[in-house]
Short mmCIF file of C-alpha atoms and ligand atoms in Angstrom, two decimals:
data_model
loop_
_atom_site.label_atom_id
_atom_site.label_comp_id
_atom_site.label_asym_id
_atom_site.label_seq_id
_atom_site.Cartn_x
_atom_site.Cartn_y
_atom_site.Cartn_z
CA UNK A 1 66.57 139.11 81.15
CA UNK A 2 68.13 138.69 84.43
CA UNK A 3 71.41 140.85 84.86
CA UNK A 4 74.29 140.15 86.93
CA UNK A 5 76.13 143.14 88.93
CA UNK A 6 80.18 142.84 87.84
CA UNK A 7 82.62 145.97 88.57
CA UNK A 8 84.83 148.32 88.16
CA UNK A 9 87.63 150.60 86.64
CA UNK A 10 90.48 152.53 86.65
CA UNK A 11 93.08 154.63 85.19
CA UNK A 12 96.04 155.16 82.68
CA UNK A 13 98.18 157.68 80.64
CA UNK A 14 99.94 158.22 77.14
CA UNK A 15 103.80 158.30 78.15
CA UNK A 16 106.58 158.95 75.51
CA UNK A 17 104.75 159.59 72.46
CA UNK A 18 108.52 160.82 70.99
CA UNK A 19 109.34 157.48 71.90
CA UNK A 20 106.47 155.37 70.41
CA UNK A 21 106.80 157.76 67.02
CA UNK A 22 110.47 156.62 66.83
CA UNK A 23 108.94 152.94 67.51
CA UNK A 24 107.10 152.95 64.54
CA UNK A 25 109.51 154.69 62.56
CA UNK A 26 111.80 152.08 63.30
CA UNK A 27 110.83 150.04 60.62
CA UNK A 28 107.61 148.25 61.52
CA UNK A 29 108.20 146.35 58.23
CA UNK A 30 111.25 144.77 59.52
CA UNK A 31 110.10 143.59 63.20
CA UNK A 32 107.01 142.51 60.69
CA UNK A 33 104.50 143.68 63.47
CA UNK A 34 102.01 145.93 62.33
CA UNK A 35 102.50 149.74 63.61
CA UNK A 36 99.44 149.80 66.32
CA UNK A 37 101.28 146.78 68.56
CA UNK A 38 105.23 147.70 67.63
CA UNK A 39 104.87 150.82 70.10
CA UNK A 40 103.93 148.43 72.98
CA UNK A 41 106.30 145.78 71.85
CA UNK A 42 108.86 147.81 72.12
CA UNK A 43 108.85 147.94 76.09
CA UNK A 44 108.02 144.07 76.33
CA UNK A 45 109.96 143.98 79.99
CA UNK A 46 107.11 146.43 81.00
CA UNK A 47 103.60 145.51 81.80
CA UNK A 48 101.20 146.95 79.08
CA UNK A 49 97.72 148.73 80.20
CA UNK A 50 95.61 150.23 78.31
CA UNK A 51 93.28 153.10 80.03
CA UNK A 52 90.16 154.57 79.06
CA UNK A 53 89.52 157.19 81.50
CA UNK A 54 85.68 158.53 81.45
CA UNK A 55 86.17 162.03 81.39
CA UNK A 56 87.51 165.27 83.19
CA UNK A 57 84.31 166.29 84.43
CA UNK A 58 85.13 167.00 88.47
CA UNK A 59 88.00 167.48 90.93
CA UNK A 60 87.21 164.29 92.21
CA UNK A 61 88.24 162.38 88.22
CA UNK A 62 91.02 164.72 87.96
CA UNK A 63 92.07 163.37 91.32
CA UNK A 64 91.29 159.68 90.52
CA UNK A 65 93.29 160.29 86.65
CA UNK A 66 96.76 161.69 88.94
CA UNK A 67 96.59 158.75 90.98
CA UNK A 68 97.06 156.65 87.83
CA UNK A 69 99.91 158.73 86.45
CA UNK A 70 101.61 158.31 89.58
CA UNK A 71 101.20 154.55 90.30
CA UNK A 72 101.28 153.57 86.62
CA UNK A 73 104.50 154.54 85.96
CA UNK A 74 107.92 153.30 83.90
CA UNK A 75 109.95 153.27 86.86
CA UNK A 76 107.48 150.71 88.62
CA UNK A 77 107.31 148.56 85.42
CA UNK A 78 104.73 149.89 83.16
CA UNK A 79 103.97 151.19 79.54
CA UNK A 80 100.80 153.50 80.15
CA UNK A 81 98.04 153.91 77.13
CA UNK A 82 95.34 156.81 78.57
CA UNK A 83 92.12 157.42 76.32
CA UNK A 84 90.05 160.63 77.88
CA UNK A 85 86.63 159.54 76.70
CA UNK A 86 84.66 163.25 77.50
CA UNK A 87 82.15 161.24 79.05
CA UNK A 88 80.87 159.39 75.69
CA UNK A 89 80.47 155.78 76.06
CA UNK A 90 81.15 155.41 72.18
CA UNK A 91 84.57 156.75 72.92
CA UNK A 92 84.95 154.21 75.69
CA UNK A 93 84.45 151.40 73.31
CA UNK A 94 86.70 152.88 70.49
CA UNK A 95 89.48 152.83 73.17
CA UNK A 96 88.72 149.68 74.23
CA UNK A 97 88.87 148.29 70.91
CA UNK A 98 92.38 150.34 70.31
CA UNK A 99 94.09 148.56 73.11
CA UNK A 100 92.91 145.23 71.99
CA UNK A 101 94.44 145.64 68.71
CA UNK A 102 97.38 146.86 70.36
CA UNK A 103 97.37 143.91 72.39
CA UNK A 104 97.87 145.65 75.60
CA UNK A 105 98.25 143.21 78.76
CA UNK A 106 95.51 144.29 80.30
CA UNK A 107 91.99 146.84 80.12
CA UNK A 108 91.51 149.25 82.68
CA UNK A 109 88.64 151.71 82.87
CA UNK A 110 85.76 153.31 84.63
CA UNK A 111 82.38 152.92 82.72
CA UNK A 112 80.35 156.38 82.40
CA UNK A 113 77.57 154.50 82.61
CA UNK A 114 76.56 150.60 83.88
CA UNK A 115 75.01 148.80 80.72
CA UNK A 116 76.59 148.38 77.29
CA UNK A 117 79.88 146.58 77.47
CA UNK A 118 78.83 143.18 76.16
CA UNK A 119 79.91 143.12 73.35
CA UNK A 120 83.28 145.06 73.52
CA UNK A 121 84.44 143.05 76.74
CA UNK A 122 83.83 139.93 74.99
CA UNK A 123 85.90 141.35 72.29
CA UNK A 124 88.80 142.00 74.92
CA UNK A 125 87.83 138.10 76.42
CA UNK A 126 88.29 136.83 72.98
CA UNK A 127 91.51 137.94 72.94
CA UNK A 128 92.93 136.87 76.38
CA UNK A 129 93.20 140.44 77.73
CA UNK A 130 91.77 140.93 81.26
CA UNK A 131 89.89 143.68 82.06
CA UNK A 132 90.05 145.30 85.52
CA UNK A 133 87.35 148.02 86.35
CA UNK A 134 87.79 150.81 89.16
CA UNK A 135 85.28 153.21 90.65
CA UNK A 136 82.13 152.63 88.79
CA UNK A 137 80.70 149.16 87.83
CA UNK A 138 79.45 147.65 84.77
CA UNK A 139 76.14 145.61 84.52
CA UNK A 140 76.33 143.04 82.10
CA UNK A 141 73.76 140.25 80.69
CA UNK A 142 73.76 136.39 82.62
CA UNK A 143 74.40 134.92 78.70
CA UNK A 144 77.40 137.23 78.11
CA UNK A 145 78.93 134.53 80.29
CA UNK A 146 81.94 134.67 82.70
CA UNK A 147 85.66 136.28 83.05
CA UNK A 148 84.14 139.48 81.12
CA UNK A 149 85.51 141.60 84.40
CA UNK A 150 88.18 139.93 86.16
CA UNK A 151 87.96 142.68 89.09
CA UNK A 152 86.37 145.79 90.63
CA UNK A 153 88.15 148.49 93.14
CA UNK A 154 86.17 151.11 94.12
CA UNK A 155 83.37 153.18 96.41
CA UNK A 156 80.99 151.19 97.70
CA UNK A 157 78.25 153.78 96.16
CA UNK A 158 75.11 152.31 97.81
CA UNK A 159 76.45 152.18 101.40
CA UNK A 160 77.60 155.98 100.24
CA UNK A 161 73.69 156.98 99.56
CA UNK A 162 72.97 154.99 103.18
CA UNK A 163 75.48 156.75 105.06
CA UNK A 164 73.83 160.50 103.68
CA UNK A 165 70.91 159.10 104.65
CA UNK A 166 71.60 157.93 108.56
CA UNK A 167 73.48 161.54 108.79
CA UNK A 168 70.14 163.54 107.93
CA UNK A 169 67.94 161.09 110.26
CA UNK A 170 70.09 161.24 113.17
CA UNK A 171 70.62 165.08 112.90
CA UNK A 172 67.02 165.98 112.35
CA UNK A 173 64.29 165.68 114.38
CA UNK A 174 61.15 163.27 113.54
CA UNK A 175 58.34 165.94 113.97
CA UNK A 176 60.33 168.31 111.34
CA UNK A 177 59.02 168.38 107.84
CA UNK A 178 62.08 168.03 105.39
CA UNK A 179 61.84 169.68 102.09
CA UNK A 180 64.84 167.65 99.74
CA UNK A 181 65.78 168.49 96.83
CA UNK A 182 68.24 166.29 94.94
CA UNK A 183 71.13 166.95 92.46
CA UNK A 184 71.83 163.84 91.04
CA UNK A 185 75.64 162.62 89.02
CA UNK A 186 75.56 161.24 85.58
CA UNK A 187 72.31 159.22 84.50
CA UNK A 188 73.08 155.13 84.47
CA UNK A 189 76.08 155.84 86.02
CA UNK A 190 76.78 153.12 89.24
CA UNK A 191 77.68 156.12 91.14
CA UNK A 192 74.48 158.15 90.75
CA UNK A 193 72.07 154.73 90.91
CA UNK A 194 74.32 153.51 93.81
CA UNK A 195 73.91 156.69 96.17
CA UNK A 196 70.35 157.03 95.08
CA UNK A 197 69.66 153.75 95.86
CA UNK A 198 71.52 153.49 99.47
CA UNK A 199 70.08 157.32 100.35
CA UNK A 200 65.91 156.28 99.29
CA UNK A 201 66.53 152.76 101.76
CA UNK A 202 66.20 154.78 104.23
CA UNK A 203 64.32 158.14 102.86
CA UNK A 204 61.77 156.02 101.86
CA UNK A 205 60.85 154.98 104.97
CA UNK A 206 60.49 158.70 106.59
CA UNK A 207 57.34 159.87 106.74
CA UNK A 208 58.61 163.59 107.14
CA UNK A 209 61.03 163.40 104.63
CA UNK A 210 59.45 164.94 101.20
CA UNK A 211 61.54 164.53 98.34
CA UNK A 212 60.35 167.46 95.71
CA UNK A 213 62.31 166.66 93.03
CA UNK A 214 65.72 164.76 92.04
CA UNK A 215 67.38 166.16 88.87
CA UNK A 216 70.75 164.83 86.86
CA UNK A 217 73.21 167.74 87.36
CA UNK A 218 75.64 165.18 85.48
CA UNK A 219 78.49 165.75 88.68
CA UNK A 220 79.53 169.13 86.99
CA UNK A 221 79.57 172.83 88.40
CA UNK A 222 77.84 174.04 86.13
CA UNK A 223 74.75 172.07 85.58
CA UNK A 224 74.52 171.97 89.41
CA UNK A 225 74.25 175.56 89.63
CA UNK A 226 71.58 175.93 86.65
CA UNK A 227 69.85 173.20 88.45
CA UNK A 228 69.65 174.55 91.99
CA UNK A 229 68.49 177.83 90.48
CA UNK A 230 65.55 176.12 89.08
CA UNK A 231 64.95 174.61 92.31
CA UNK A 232 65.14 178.10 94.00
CA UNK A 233 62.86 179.62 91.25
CA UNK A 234 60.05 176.13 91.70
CA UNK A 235 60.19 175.54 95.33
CA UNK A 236 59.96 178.08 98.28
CA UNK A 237 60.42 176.23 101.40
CA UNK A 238 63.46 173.96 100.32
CA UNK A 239 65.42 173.23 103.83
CA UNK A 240 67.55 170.09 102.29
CA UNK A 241 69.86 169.70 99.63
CA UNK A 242 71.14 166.18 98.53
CA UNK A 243 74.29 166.51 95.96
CA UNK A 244 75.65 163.90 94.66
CA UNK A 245 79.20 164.99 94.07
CA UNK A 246 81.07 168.03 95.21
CA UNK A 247 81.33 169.66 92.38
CA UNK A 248 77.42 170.25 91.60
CA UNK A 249 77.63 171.33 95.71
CA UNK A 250 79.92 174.52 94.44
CA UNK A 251 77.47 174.76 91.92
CA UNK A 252 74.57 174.72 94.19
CA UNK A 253 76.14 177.02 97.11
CA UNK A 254 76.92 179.61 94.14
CA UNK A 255 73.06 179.62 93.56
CA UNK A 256 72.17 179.91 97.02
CA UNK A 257 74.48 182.84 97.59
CA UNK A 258 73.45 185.00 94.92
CA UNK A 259 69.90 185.00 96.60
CA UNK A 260 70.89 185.76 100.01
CA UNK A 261 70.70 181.69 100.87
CA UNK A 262 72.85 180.99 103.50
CA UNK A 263 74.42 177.51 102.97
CA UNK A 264 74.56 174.62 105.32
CA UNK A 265 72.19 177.14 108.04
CA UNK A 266 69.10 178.19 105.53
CA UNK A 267 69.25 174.57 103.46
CA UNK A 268 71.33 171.68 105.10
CA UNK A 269 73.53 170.35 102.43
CA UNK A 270 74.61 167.27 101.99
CA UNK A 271 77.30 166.00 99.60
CA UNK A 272 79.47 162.97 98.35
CA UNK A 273 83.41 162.65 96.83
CA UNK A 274 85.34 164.73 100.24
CA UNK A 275 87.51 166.62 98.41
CA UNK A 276 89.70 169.33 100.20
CA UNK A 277 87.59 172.55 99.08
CA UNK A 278 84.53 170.75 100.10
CA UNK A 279 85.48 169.70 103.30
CA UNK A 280 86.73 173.47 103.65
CA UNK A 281 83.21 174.34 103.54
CA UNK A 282 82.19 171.14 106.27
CA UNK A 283 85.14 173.00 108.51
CA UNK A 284 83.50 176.42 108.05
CA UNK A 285 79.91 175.13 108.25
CA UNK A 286 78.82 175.88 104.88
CA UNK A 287 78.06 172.01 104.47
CA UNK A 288 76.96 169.70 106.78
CA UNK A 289 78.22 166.48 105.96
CA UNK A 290 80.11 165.40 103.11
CA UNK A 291 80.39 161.63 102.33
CA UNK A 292 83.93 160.31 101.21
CA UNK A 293 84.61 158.21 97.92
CA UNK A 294 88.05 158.01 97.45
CA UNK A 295 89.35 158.43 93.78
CA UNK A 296 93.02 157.35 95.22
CA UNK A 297 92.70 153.78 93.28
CA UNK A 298 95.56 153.47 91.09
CA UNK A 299 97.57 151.58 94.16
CA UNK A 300 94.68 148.99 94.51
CA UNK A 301 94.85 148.34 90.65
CA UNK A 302 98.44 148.12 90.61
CA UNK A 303 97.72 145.49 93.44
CA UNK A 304 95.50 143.98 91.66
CA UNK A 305 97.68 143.59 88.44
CA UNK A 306 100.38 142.19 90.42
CA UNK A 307 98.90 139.59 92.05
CA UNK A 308 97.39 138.18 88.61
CA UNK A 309 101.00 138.32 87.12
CA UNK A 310 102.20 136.43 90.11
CA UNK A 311 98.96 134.01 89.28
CA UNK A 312 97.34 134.94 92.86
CA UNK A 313 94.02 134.70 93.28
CA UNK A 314 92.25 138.36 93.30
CA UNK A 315 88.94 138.99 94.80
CA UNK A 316 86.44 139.78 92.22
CA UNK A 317 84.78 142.98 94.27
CA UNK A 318 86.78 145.20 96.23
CA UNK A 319 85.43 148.27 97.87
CA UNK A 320 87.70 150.66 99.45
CA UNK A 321 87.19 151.74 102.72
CA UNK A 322 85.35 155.22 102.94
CA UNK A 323 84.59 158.22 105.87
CA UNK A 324 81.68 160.71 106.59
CA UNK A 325 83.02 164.32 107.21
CA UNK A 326 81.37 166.65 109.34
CA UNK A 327 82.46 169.54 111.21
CA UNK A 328 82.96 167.17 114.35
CA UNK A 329 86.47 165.29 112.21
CA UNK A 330 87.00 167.01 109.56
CA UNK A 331 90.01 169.30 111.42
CA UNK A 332 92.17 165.66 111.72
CA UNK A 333 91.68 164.94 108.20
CA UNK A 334 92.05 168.51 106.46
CA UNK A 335 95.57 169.18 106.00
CA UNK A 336 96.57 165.58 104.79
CA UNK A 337 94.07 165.76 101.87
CA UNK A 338 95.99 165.73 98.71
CA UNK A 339 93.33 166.55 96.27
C1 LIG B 401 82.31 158.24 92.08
C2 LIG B 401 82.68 158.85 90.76
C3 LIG B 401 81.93 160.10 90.56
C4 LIG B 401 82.27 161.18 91.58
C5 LIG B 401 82.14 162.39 90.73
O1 LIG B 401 82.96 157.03 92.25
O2 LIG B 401 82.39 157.96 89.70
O3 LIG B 401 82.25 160.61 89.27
O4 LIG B 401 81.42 161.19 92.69
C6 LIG B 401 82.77 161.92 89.44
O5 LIG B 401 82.79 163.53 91.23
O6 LIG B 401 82.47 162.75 88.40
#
C-alpha cells in the first residue's frame, strides 16, 4: 500500500495542577461539563495544547522539552497539557486520546517512531482538533485520507545523513580504506531512517568506504557505550565512527578511552544534534564534525499556531535551517549555545 510522507511534532507542559484540582473541585456538576474538559475550560481566553512529548532520552529532547516550557507559556496566551511518553508509542496514543477528550485546541507531538498514528489522528480529525507535529515525522497510509497532520517543523534528517556524508568524502582521501561503524538512534524513528538514508546516498556510492556494521544504540549514553564496546571487541581496524546523536557519541568516546582509543585521531567520529558538550569535544578535536539539528522548535510551533488562529495559510513542511560544526566554526558558535 502506497504511503504518503506527512510530519512533525512538538512540545508542551502540565502548568498549575493546584489550579486545575481547584477546577474540578469547583463543582463540575454545576458548569455540567464533565471533569476531564472543566480544567481546560476554565482558561477559555487561553489557547489549549495538548503535548505528548516522546521521552527524556538525550540532552538534545531535554533541550527541545525547555523550549516548549518557555514558548508555551500563560503569559503568551496558553494553557499547557505535557504527557512524557518514556519512549512508548502506546503512551503516545493514550495522551493523544486524553487531550481529545479534553478537547484541547490543538495536538502537538513528536512521534518515537514514523508508522502507527492512523487511527488515533483520525480520532483527533474526527473531532476538529488539529494536530501539529515537530522534529520527527509520521508516515501515514494514502486511504487514511487528508488534514490528519496539519503541519511539520523540524530537522531536515535526510539532508542531516547527506551532510555527514560530504564531510567524510571531502576530508578523506579516495585511495584510503574506511572502516565505519555505525551507532544508529531509535529504530523507525524519522530521525534514525532520515540520517541513514541521506548518509548511505552517498556511502553507497564509495568504493572505499566499508560499512562493518550499523547497530540501534536507541540515541542514549548508555546503549552507545555497550555498543561501541562490542564494536571494539568484533572489529580491529575500525578508523570511522558514524553516531547518530550526541549522546551515544559520549557513550562511544567513553568506550574508546578506556582502551587507550584516542577519539577523533585513532577513529574519526562523526556525530548529529550539536549540543554544547559535543561541540566542546569538535573545539578540542575529540570529534570531527558534528551535524546540527536544532531542538529550539517551540517558537516555530507557536508560529505555526498563530497563524491558523488568525486563519493564515501555514506551509504543510517546514524544516529549520541547520549547520555542520567542525573545529574550523565551531569557536563563533560555542559560547551562544544554550543547551
Ligand atoms: C532528532 C531527534 C533525535 C535527536 C536525539 O530530531 O528526534 O532524538 O537526534 C533525540 O538526540 O533523542
Amino acid at each position: 500500500m502506497m504511503k504518503t510522507k506527512i510530519k512533525t511534532a512538538g512540545h508542551a507542559f502540565l502548568i498549575l495542577p493546584a489550579v486545575l484540582a481547584c477546577v474540578q473541585l469547583a463543582g463540575c456538576a454545576r458548569s455540567g461539563k464533565t471533569e476531564e474538559t472543566a480544567a481546560v475550560d476554565a482558561f477559555d481566553n487561553l489557547i489549549s495544547v495538548g503535548f505528548s512529548q516522546l521521552g527524556s532520552e538525550s540532552v538534545w529532547r531535554s533541550a527541545n522539552t525547555v523550549s516548549f516550557q518557555e514558548t508555551f507559556t500563560r503569559e503568551n496566551g496558553y494553557f499547557l497539557l505535557y504527557e512524557n511518553a518514556r519512549q512508548k508509542q502506546e503512551n503516545q496514543i493514550k495522551a493523544i486520546r486524553s487531550f481529545i477528550s479534553q478537547r484541547v485546541d490543538y495536538i502537538v507531538f513528536s512521534p518515537v517512531t514514523e508508522t502507527g498514528w492512523d487511527t488515533v489522528l483520525k480520532e483527533a480529525r474526527e473531532a476538529g482538533i488539529p494536530v501539529i507535529t515537530s522534529d520527527r515525522q509520521v508516515v501515514l497510509d494514502r486511504d487514511s485520507g487528508d488534514g490528519l497532520v496539519s503541519a511539520w517543523v523540524g530537522g531536515d534528517m535526510a539532508a542531516e545523513g547527506y551532510k555527514a556524508a560530504q564531510w567524510l568524502r571531502e576530508n578523506t582521501k579516495e585511495d584510503e580504506k574506511l572502516n565505519i561503524v555505525v551507532l544508529t538512534g531509535t529504530e523507525g524513528s524519522s530521525a534514525a531512517l532520515g540520517r541513514s538514508e541521506g548518509f548511505h546516498s552517498i556511502s553507497d556510492t564509495m568504493e572505499n568506504w566499508n560499512i562493518l556494521e550499523e547497530k540501534c544504540g536507541d540515541f542514549t549514553l548508555a546503549k552507545g557505550q555497550e555498543i561501541m564496546e562490542y564494536y571494539l571487541d568484533t572489529y580491529p581496524d575500525i578508523n570511522v565512527l558514524v553516531s547518530q546523536n550526541d549522546d551515544m557519541t559520549f557513550g562511544a568516546i567513553e568506550a574508546m578511552r578506556s582502551r587507550d582509543i584516542e577519539p577523533g585521531t585513532d577513529i574519526i567520529i562523526i556525530s548529529f544534534d550539536a549540543v554544547r558538550e559535543a561541540l566542546e569535544m569538535v573545539r578540542d578535536g575529540f570529534i570531527n564534525v558534528d551535524v546540527e539539528c536544532s531542538p529550539l522548535l517551540g517558537p516555530y510551533v507557536d508560529e505555526l499556531i498563530r497563524k491558523m488562529e488568525n486563519g493564515g495559510q501555514i506551509e504543510q513542511s517546514n524544516p529549520v535551517d541547520e549547520l555542520v560544526f567542525t573545529a574550523d566554526n565551531v569557536k563563533e558558535y560555542l559560547e551562544s549555545r544554550t543547551y
